[in-house]
Coordinates of C-alpha atoms in Angstrom, one line a residue:
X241 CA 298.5 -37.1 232.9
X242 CA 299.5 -40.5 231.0
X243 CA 298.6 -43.5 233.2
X244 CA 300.8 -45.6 234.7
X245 CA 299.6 -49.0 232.5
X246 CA 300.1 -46.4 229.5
X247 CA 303.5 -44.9 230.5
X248 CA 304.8 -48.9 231.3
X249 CA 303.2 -49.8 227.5
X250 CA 305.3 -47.3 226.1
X251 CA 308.6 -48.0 228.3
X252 CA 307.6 -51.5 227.1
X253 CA 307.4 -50.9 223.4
X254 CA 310.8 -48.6 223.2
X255 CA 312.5 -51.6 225.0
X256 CA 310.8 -54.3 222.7
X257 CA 311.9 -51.9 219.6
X258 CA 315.7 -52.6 220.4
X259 CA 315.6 -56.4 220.7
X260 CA 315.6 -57.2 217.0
X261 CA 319.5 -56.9 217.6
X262 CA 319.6 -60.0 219.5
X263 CA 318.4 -62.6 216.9
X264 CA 316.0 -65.4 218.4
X265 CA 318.8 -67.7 218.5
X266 CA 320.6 -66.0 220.6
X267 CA 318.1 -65.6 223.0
X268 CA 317.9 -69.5 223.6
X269 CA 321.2 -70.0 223.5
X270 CA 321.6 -67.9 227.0
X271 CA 318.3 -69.9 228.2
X272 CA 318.5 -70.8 230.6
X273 CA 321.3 -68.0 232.1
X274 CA 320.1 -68.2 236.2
X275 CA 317.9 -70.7 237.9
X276 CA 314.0 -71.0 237.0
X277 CA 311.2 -71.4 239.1
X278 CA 308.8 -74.6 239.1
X279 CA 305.6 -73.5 240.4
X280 CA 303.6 -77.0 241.5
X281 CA 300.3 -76.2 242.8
X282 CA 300.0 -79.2 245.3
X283 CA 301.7 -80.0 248.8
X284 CA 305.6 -82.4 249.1
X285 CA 304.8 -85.6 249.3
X286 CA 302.0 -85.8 246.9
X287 CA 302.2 -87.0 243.2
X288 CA 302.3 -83.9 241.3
X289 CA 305.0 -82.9 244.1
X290 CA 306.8 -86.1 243.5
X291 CA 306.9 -86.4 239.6
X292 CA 308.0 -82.5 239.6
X293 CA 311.2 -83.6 241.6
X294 CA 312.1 -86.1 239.3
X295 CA 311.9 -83.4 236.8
X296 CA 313.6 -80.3 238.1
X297 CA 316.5 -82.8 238.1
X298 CA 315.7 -83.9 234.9
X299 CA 316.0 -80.3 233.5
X300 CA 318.9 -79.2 235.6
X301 CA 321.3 -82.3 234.3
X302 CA 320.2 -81.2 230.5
X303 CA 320.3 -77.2 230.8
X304 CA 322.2 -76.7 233.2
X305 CA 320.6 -74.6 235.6
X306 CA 318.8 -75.3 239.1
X307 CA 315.1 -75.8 238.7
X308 CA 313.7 -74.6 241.7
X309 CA 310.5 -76.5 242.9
X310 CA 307.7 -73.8 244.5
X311 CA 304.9 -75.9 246.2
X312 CA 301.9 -73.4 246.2
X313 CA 298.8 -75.3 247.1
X314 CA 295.6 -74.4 247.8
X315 CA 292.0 -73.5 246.0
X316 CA 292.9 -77.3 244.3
X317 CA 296.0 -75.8 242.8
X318 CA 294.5 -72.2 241.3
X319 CA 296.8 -70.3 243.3
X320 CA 299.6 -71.8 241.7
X321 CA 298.3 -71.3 238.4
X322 CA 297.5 -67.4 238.7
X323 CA 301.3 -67.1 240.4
X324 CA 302.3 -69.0 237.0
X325 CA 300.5 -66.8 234.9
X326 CA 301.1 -63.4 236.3
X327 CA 305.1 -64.2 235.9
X328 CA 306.7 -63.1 232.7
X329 CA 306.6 -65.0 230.0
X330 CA 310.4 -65.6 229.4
X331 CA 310.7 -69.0 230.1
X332 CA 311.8 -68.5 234.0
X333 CA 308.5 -69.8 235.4
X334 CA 307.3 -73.1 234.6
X335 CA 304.3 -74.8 236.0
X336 CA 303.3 -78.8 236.8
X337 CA 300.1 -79.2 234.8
X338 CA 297.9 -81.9 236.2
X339 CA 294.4 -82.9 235.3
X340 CA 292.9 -81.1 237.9
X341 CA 293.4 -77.5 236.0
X342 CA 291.0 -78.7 233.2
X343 CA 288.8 -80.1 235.9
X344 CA 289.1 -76.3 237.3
X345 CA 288.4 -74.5 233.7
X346 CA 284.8 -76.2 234.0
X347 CA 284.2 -75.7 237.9
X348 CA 285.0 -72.2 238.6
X349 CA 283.5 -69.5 236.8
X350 CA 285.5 -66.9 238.4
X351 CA 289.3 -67.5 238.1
X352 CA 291.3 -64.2 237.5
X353 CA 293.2 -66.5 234.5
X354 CA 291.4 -68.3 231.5
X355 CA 293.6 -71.6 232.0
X356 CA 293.2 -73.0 228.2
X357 CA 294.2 -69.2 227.0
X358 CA 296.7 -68.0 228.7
X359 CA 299.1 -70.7 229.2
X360 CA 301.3 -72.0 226.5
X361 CA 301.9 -75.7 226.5
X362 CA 305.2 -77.1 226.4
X363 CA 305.3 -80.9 226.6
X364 CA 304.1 -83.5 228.2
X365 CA 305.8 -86.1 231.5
X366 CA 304.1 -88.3 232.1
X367 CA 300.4 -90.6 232.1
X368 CA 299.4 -91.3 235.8
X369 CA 297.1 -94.0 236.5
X370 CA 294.5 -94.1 238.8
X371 CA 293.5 -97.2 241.0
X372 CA 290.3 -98.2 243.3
X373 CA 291.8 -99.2 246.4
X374 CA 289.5 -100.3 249.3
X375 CA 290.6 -101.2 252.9
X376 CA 290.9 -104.9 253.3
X377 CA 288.1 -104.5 255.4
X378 CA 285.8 -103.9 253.1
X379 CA 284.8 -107.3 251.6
X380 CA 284.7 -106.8 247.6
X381 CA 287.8 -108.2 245.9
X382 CA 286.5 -106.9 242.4
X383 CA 284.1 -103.7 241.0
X384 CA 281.1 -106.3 240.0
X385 CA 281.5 -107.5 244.1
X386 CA 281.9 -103.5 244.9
X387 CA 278.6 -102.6 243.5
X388 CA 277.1 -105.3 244.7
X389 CA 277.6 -104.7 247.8
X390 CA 277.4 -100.6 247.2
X391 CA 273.5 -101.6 245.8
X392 CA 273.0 -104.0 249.7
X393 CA 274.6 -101.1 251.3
X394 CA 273.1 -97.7 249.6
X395 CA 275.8 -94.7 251.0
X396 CA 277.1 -97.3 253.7
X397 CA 280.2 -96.9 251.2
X398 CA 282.4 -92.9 252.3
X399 CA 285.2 -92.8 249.6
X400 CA 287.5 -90.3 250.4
X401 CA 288.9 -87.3 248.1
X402 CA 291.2 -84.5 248.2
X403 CA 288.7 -81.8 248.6
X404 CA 285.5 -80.9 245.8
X405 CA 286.2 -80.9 242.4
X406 CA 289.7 -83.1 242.9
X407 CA 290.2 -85.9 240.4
X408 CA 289.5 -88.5 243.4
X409 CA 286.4 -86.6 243.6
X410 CA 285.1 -86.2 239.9
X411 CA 286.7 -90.0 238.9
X412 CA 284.4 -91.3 242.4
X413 CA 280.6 -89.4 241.0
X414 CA 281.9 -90.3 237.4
X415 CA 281.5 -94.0 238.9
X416 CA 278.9 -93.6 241.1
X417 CA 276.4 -92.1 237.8
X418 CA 278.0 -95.1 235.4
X419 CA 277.7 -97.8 237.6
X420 CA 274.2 -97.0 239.6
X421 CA 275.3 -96.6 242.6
X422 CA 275.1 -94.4 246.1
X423 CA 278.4 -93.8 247.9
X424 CA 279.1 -91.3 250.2
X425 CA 281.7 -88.7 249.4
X426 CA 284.3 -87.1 252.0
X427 CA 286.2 -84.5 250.9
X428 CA 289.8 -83.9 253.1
X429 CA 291.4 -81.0 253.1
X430 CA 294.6 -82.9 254.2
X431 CA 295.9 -86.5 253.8
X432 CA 293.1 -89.2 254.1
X433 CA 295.3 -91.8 254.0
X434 CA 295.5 -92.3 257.8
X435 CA 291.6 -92.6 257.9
X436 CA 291.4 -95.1 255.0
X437 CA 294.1 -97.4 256.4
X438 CA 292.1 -97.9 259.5
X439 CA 288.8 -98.2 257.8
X440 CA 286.8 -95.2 258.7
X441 CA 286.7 -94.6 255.1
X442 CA 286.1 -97.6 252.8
X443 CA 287.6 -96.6 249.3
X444 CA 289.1 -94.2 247.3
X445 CA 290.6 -93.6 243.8
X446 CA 293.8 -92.9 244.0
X447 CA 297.0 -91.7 241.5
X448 CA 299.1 -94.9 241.4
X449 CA 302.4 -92.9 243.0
X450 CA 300.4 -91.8 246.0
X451 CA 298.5 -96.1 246.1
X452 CA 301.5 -98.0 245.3
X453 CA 303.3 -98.8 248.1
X454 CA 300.1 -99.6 250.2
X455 CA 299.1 -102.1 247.7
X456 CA 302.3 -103.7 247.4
X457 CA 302.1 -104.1 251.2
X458 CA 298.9 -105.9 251.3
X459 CA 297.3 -102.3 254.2
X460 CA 295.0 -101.8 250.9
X461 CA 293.6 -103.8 248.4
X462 CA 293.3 -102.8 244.6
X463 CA 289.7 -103.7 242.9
X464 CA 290.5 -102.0 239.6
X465 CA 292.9 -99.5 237.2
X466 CA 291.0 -97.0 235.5
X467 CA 293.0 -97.4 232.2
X468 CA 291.5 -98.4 229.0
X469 CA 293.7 -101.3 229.0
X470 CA 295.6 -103.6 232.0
X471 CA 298.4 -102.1 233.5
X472 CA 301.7 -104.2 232.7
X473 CA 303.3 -104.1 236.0
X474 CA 299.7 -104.8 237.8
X475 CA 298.7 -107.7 235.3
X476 CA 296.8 -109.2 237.5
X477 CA 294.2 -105.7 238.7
X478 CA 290.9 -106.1 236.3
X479 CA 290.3 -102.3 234.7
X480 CA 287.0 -100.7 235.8
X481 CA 286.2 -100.4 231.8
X482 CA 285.9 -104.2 232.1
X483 CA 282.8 -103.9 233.6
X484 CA 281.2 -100.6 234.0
X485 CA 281.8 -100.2 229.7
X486 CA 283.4 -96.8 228.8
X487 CA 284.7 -95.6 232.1
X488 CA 288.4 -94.9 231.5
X489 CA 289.6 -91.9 233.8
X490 CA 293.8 -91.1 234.0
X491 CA 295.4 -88.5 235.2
X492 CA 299.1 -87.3 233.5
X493 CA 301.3 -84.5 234.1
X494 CA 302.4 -81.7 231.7
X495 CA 305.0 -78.7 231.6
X496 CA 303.3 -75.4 231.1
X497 CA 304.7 -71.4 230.7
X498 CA 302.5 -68.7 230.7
X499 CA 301.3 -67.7 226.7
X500 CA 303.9 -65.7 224.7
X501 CA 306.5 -67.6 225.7
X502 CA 309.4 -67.3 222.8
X503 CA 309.1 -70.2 220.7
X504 CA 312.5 -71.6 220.7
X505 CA 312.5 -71.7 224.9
X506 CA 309.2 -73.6 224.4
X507 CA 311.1 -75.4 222.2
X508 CA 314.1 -75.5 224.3
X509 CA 312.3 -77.1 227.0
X510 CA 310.5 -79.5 225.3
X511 CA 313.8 -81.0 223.6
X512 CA 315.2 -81.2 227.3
X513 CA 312.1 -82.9 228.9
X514 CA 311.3 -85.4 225.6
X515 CA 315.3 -86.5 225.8
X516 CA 315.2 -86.9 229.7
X517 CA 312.1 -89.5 228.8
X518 CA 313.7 -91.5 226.5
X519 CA 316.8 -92.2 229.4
X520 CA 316.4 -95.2 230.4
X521 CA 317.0 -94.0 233.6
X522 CA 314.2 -92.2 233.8
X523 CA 311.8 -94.8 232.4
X524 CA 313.0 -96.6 235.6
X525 CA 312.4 -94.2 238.0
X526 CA 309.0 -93.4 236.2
X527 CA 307.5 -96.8 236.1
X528 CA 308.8 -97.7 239.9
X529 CA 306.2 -94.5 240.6
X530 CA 303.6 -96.9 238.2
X531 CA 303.5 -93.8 235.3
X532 CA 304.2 -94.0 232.0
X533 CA 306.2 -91.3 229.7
X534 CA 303.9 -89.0 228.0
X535 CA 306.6 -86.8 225.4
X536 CA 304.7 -85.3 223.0
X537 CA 305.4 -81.8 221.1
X538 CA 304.1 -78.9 222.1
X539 CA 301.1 -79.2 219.6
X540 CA 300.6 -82.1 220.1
X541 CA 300.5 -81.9 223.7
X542 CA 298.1 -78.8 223.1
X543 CA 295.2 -80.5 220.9
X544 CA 296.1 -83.3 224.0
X545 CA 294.8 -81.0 226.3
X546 CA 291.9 -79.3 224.5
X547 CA 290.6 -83.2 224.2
X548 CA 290.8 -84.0 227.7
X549 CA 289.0 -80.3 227.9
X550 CA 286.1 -81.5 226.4
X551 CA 285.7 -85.0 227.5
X552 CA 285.9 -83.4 231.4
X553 CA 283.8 -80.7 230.9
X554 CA 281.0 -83.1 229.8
X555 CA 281.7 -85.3 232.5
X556 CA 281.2 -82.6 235.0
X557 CA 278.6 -81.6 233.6
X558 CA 276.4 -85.6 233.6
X559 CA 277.6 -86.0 237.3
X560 CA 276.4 -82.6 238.1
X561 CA 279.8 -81.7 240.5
X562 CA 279.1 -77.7 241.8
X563 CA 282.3 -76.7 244.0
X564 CA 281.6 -73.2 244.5

Protein backbone atom coordinates (compact mmCIF):
# COMPACT_ATOMS: atom_id res chain seq x y z
CA UNK A 1 0.00 0.00 0.00
CA UNK A 2 1.39 3.66 -0.96
CA UNK A 3 2.09 5.63 2.23
CA UNK A 4 0.43 8.36 3.34
CA UNK A 5 3.71 11.03 3.02
CA UNK A 6 3.86 9.22 -0.57
CA UNK A 7 0.18 9.47 -1.58
CA UNK A 8 0.19 13.47 -0.14
CA UNK A 9 3.66 13.92 -2.51
CA UNK A 10 1.85 12.94 -5.35
CA UNK A 11 -1.61 14.83 -4.61
CA UNK A 12 1.13 17.57 -4.03
CA UNK A 13 2.90 17.34 -7.26
CA UNK A 14 -0.54 16.91 -9.61
CA UNK A 15 -1.61 20.19 -7.79
CA UNK A 16 1.87 21.96 -8.21
CA UNK A 17 1.65 20.76 -12.01
CA UNK A 18 -1.48 23.07 -12.70
CA UNK A 19 -0.16 26.31 -11.19
CA UNK A 20 2.03 27.34 -14.11
CA UNK A 21 -1.43 28.87 -15.25
CA UNK A 22 -1.34 31.49 -12.64
CA UNK A 23 1.89 33.43 -13.57
CA UNK A 24 3.98 34.59 -10.36
CA UNK A 25 2.56 37.90 -10.67
CA UNK A 26 -0.49 37.07 -10.20
CA UNK A 27 0.13 35.30 -7.24
CA UNK A 28 1.37 38.57 -5.39
CA UNK A 29 -1.00 40.50 -6.64
CA UNK A 30 -3.82 38.50 -4.49
CA UNK A 31 -1.19 38.60 -1.50
CA UNK A 32 -2.14 39.23 0.77
CA UNK A 33 -6.18 37.97 0.02
CA UNK A 34 -7.28 37.09 4.08
CA UNK A 35 -5.46 38.08 7.24
CA UNK A 36 -1.86 36.55 8.14
CA UNK A 37 -0.61 35.41 11.24
CA UNK A 38 2.43 37.07 13.26
CA UNK A 39 3.91 34.43 15.32
CA UNK A 40 6.19 36.42 18.10
CA UNK A 41 7.87 34.03 20.33
CA UNK A 42 7.81 36.21 23.57
CA UNK A 43 5.02 37.34 26.15
CA UNK A 44 2.71 41.24 25.54
CA UNK A 45 4.42 43.62 27.10
CA UNK A 46 7.88 42.76 26.19
CA UNK A 47 10.06 44.35 23.37
CA UNK A 48 9.77 41.90 20.74
CA UNK A 49 5.91 42.02 21.67
CA UNK A 50 5.99 45.65 21.46
CA UNK A 51 7.97 46.43 18.21
CA UNK A 52 5.63 43.51 16.52
CA UNK A 53 2.57 45.75 17.27
CA UNK A 54 3.91 48.61 15.75
CA UNK A 55 4.47 46.46 12.82
CA UNK A 56 1.26 44.43 12.26
CA UNK A 57 -0.12 47.99 11.88
CA UNK A 58 2.55 48.90 9.80
CA UNK A 59 1.73 46.01 7.30
CA UNK A 60 -2.03 46.23 7.63
CA UNK A 61 -2.05 50.16 6.50
CA UNK A 62 0.28 49.11 3.41
CA UNK A 63 -1.39 45.64 2.28
CA UNK A 64 -4.23 45.89 3.40
CA UNK A 65 -5.03 43.02 5.45
CA UNK A 66 -5.11 42.46 9.38
CA UNK A 67 -1.86 41.09 10.66
CA UNK A 68 -2.75 39.07 13.43
CA UNK A 69 -0.11 39.07 16.39
CA UNK A 70 0.25 35.23 17.99
CA UNK A 71 2.35 35.53 21.32
CA UNK A 72 3.84 31.93 21.65
CA UNK A 73 6.41 32.04 24.31
CA UNK A 74 8.28 29.69 25.98
CA UNK A 75 11.69 27.43 25.51
CA UNK A 76 13.21 31.28 24.92
CA UNK A 77 11.06 31.65 21.92
CA UNK A 78 11.66 27.89 20.13
CA UNK A 79 8.13 27.13 20.28
CA UNK A 80 7.26 29.91 18.27
CA UNK A 81 9.75 29.27 15.81
CA UNK A 82 8.87 25.44 15.14
CA UNK A 83 4.96 26.76 14.95
CA UNK A 84 6.55 29.27 12.19
CA UNK A 85 8.23 26.77 10.41
CA UNK A 86 5.77 23.88 10.31
CA UNK A 87 3.22 26.55 8.65
CA UNK A 88 3.15 26.72 4.88
CA UNK A 89 5.33 28.54 3.18
CA UNK A 90 2.82 30.91 1.38
CA UNK A 91 3.50 33.98 2.94
CA UNK A 92 0.42 33.70 5.69
CA UNK A 93 2.83 33.08 8.63
CA UNK A 94 5.36 35.52 9.50
CA UNK A 95 7.65 35.39 12.44
CA UNK A 96 9.44 38.37 14.77
CA UNK A 97 13.09 37.41 14.57
CA UNK A 98 15.08 38.51 17.53
CA UNK A 99 18.66 37.89 18.42
CA UNK A 100 17.82 35.33 20.69
CA UNK A 101 17.11 32.57 17.76
CA UNK A 102 20.82 32.77 16.70
CA UNK A 103 21.72 32.70 20.36
CA UNK A 104 19.42 29.37 20.25
CA UNK A 105 21.03 27.83 16.81
CA UNK A 106 24.31 27.56 19.08
CA UNK A 107 22.68 26.44 22.44
CA UNK A 108 20.44 23.72 21.68
CA UNK A 109 21.56 20.78 19.82
CA UNK A 110 18.21 19.33 19.58
CA UNK A 111 15.59 21.65 17.94
CA UNK A 112 13.11 19.80 15.59
CA UNK A 113 14.03 23.00 12.99
CA UNK A 114 17.60 24.14 11.69
CA UNK A 115 16.86 27.99 12.29
CA UNK A 116 19.58 29.36 9.69
CA UNK A 117 18.10 26.66 7.01
CA UNK A 118 14.74 26.64 7.10
CA UNK A 119 13.64 30.10 7.45
CA UNK A 120 13.76 32.57 4.61
CA UNK A 121 14.67 36.06 5.62
CA UNK A 122 12.62 38.86 4.57
CA UNK A 123 13.80 42.20 6.01
CA UNK A 124 14.92 43.70 8.64
CA UNK A 125 12.82 46.46 11.66
CA UNK A 126 14.67 47.55 13.57
CA UNK A 127 18.39 47.81 15.78
CA UNK A 128 17.61 47.53 19.58
CA UNK A 129 19.96 48.69 21.95
CA UNK A 130 20.87 47.34 25.04
CA UNK A 131 21.65 49.38 28.33
CA UNK A 132 23.36 48.40 31.88
CA UNK A 133 20.97 49.70 34.23
CA UNK A 134 21.76 49.25 38.02
CA UNK A 135 19.41 50.19 40.97
CA UNK A 136 20.29 53.53 42.46
CA UNK A 137 21.20 51.64 45.22
CA UNK A 138 23.96 50.28 44.00
CA UNK A 139 26.75 52.92 44.23
CA UNK A 140 28.70 52.81 40.64
CA UNK A 141 27.61 55.71 38.35
CA UNK A 142 29.93 54.34 35.47
CA UNK A 143 31.34 50.55 34.20
CA UNK A 144 35.19 51.50 35.44
CA UNK A 145 33.20 52.34 39.18
CA UNK A 146 31.06 48.92 38.39
CA UNK A 147 34.01 46.76 38.19
CA UNK A 148 35.56 48.24 40.78
CA UNK A 149 33.37 47.56 43.02
CA UNK A 150 32.35 44.00 41.30
CA UNK A 151 36.49 43.21 41.93
CA UNK A 152 35.75 44.59 46.28
CA UNK A 153 32.67 42.67 46.04
CA UNK A 154 33.42 39.15 44.12
CA UNK A 155 29.54 37.64 43.21
CA UNK A 156 28.09 40.30 45.89
CA UNK A 157 26.83 41.68 42.36
CA UNK A 158 23.05 39.13 41.09
CA UNK A 159 22.22 40.60 37.60
CA UNK A 160 19.09 39.45 36.53
CA UNK A 161 18.08 37.71 33.02
CA UNK A 162 15.24 36.37 31.31
CA UNK A 163 15.94 32.82 31.76
CA UNK A 164 19.59 30.78 30.46
CA UNK A 165 20.76 31.51 27.18
CA UNK A 166 18.56 35.04 26.94
CA UNK A 167 20.41 37.90 25.47
CA UNK A 168 20.39 39.55 29.23
CA UNK A 169 22.09 36.43 30.05
CA UNK A 170 24.81 35.87 27.25
CA UNK A 171 25.46 40.03 26.96
CA UNK A 172 25.90 39.71 31.33
CA UNK A 173 28.91 36.38 30.99
CA UNK A 174 30.04 38.10 27.73
CA UNK A 175 30.98 41.05 30.34
CA UNK A 176 31.78 39.25 33.16
CA UNK A 177 34.78 37.10 30.80
CA UNK A 178 35.85 40.72 29.07
CA UNK A 179 35.94 42.74 31.98
CA UNK A 180 37.40 40.09 34.90
CA UNK A 181 34.84 39.96 36.80
CA UNK A 182 32.46 37.60 39.22
CA UNK A 183 28.70 38.49 39.28
CA UNK A 184 26.10 36.40 40.12
CA UNK A 185 23.58 35.36 37.52
CA UNK A 186 19.58 34.96 38.19
CA UNK A 187 17.76 33.69 35.69
CA UNK A 188 13.61 34.63 35.88
CA UNK A 189 11.33 32.93 34.28
CA UNK A 190 8.87 35.92 34.55
CA UNK A 191 9.39 39.81 34.85
CA UNK A 192 12.38 40.81 37.14
CA UNK A 193 11.69 44.09 36.98
CA UNK A 194 9.81 44.22 40.25
CA UNK A 195 12.95 42.64 42.04
CA UNK A 196 15.38 44.98 40.48
CA UNK A 197 13.42 48.15 41.27
CA UNK A 198 13.61 47.32 44.93
CA UNK A 199 17.18 46.22 44.98
CA UNK A 200 17.16 42.52 45.49
CA UNK A 201 18.91 42.36 42.36
CA UNK A 202 21.62 44.91 41.51
CA UNK A 203 21.83 45.11 37.63
CA UNK A 204 20.79 43.97 34.56
CA UNK A 205 21.25 44.53 30.76
CA UNK A 206 18.38 45.40 29.37
CA UNK A 207 16.69 46.09 25.59
CA UNK A 208 16.22 49.92 25.64
CA UNK A 209 12.11 49.55 24.98
CA UNK A 210 11.78 47.39 28.06
CA UNK A 211 14.74 50.22 30.31
CA UNK A 212 13.55 53.35 29.07
CA UNK A 213 11.00 54.60 30.94
CA UNK A 214 12.74 53.60 34.31
CA UNK A 215 15.73 55.57 33.35
CA UNK A 216 13.96 58.49 32.33
CA UNK A 217 12.25 58.35 35.75
CA UNK A 218 15.40 58.40 37.72
CA UNK A 219 13.85 54.21 39.74
CA UNK A 220 17.14 53.06 37.68
CA UNK A 221 20.27 54.37 36.71
CA UNK A 222 22.04 53.76 33.28
CA UNK A 223 26.02 52.98 33.61
CA UNK A 224 26.47 52.19 29.92
CA UNK A 225 24.89 51.43 26.11
CA UNK A 226 26.27 48.54 24.58
CA UNK A 227 26.53 50.17 21.08
CA UNK A 228 29.77 50.66 19.28
CA UNK A 229 29.04 54.30 19.30
CA UNK A 230 26.85 56.84 21.84
CA UNK A 231 23.38 56.73 21.54
CA UNK A 232 22.03 60.24 20.14
CA UNK A 233 19.06 60.49 22.28
CA UNK A 234 21.19 59.25 25.53
CA UNK A 235 24.36 61.58 24.73
CA UNK A 236 25.23 61.71 27.93
CA UNK A 237 25.41 57.35 28.83
CA UNK A 238 29.29 56.36 28.20
CA UNK A 239 29.24 52.95 25.85
CA UNK A 240 30.67 49.86 27.59
CA UNK A 241 33.23 49.61 24.48
CA UNK A 242 34.67 52.80 26.09
CA UNK A 243 36.20 50.91 28.45
CA UNK A 244 36.05 47.18 28.38
CA UNK A 245 37.62 47.52 24.37
CA UNK A 246 35.56 45.46 21.81
CA UNK A 247 32.46 44.68 23.71
CA UNK A 248 29.59 45.95 21.54
CA UNK A 249 26.39 43.59 22.06
CA UNK A 250 22.79 44.87 20.30
CA UNK A 251 19.92 43.25 19.75
CA UNK A 252 17.52 44.11 16.49
CA UNK A 253 14.45 42.68 15.22
CA UNK A 254 13.78 40.96 11.78
CA UNK A 255 10.72 39.60 9.61
CA UNK A 256 11.11 35.96 8.84
CA UNK A 257 8.76 33.17 6.68
CA UNK A 258 9.52 29.75 6.68
CA UNK A 259 12.15 28.77 3.40
CA UNK A 260 10.38 28.44 -0.02
CA UNK A 261 8.46 31.22 0.42
CA UNK A 262 7.60 32.69 -3.30
CA UNK A 263 9.97 35.30 -4.10
CA UNK A 264 7.79 38.04 -4.96
CA UNK A 265 5.74 37.72 -1.37
CA UNK A 266 9.22 37.83 0.19
CA UNK A 267 9.51 40.58 -1.93
CA UNK A 268 6.14 41.92 -1.31
CA UNK A 269 6.75 42.10 2.29
CA UNK A 270 9.94 43.60 2.31
CA UNK A 271 8.71 46.63 -0.01
CA UNK A 272 5.82 47.08 2.69
CA UNK A 273 8.08 46.92 5.79
CA UNK A 274 11.31 49.08 4.15
CA UNK A 275 8.44 51.98 3.02
CA UNK A 276 6.67 51.82 6.55
CA UNK A 277 10.50 52.73 7.85
CA UNK A 278 11.15 55.45 5.90
CA UNK A 279 7.54 57.27 7.32
CA UNK A 280 8.39 59.60 9.38
CA UNK A 281 5.92 58.43 11.45
CA UNK A 282 7.31 55.60 12.17
CA UNK A 283 10.84 56.79 12.73
CA UNK A 284 8.94 58.63 15.64
CA UNK A 285 7.28 55.99 17.14
CA UNK A 286 10.64 53.82 16.70
CA UNK A 287 13.06 56.15 18.37
CA UNK A 288 10.50 57.13 21.36
CA UNK A 289 10.99 53.03 21.98
CA UNK A 290 15.05 54.18 21.76
CA UNK A 291 15.52 51.75 18.27
CA UNK A 292 16.67 52.56 15.26
CA UNK A 293 15.30 51.34 11.61
CA UNK A 294 17.16 48.44 10.38
CA UNK A 295 15.50 48.11 6.32
CA UNK A 296 17.67 46.13 4.51
CA UNK A 297 16.80 43.59 1.51
CA UNK A 298 16.25 40.33 1.97
CA UNK A 299 20.06 39.48 1.16
CA UNK A 300 21.20 41.70 2.73
CA UNK A 301 19.35 41.07 5.73
CA UNK A 302 20.43 37.33 5.24
CA UNK A 303 24.45 37.65 5.01
CA UNK A 304 23.19 40.25 8.21
CA UNK A 305 22.19 37.37 9.96
CA UNK A 306 24.77 34.66 9.05
CA UNK A 307 27.37 37.43 10.57
CA UNK A 308 25.72 37.87 13.72
CA UNK A 309 25.70 33.78 13.53
CA UNK A 310 29.15 33.66 13.73
CA UNK A 311 30.20 36.37 16.01
CA UNK A 312 27.40 34.66 18.75
CA UNK A 313 28.32 31.39 18.28
CA UNK A 314 32.04 32.24 19.23
CA UNK A 315 30.86 34.16 22.01
CA UNK A 316 29.03 31.40 23.43
CA UNK A 317 31.40 29.42 23.01
CA UNK A 318 34.60 31.85 25.19
CA UNK A 319 31.91 32.32 27.96
CA UNK A 320 31.18 28.72 28.05
CA UNK A 321 27.00 29.30 28.50
CA UNK A 322 25.43 25.31 28.58
CA UNK A 323 21.41 25.76 28.73
CA UNK A 324 20.44 22.31 28.36
Amino acid sequence: AMNGSRRRFLHLAAGAAALPAMSGGAWSQAYPSRPVRFIVGFPAGNAPDIIARLVGQMLSERLGQQFVIENRPGAASNIATEVALAAPADGYTIQMIVLTNVFNATLYTNLKFNFMRDITPVGGIANAPYLIVVNPSLPVKSIPEFIAYAKANPGKINYASGGNGSSSHIFGELLKKMAGIDLTHVPYRSSFMADLLSGQIQMTINPIPQAMEYVRTGKLRAIAATTAKRLDFLPDVPTVDESVKGYVATGWYGLSVPRNTPADIVGKLNQAINAALADPKVKARLATLGVEPMPMTPANFAKFIKDESEKWSNAIKITGIRVE
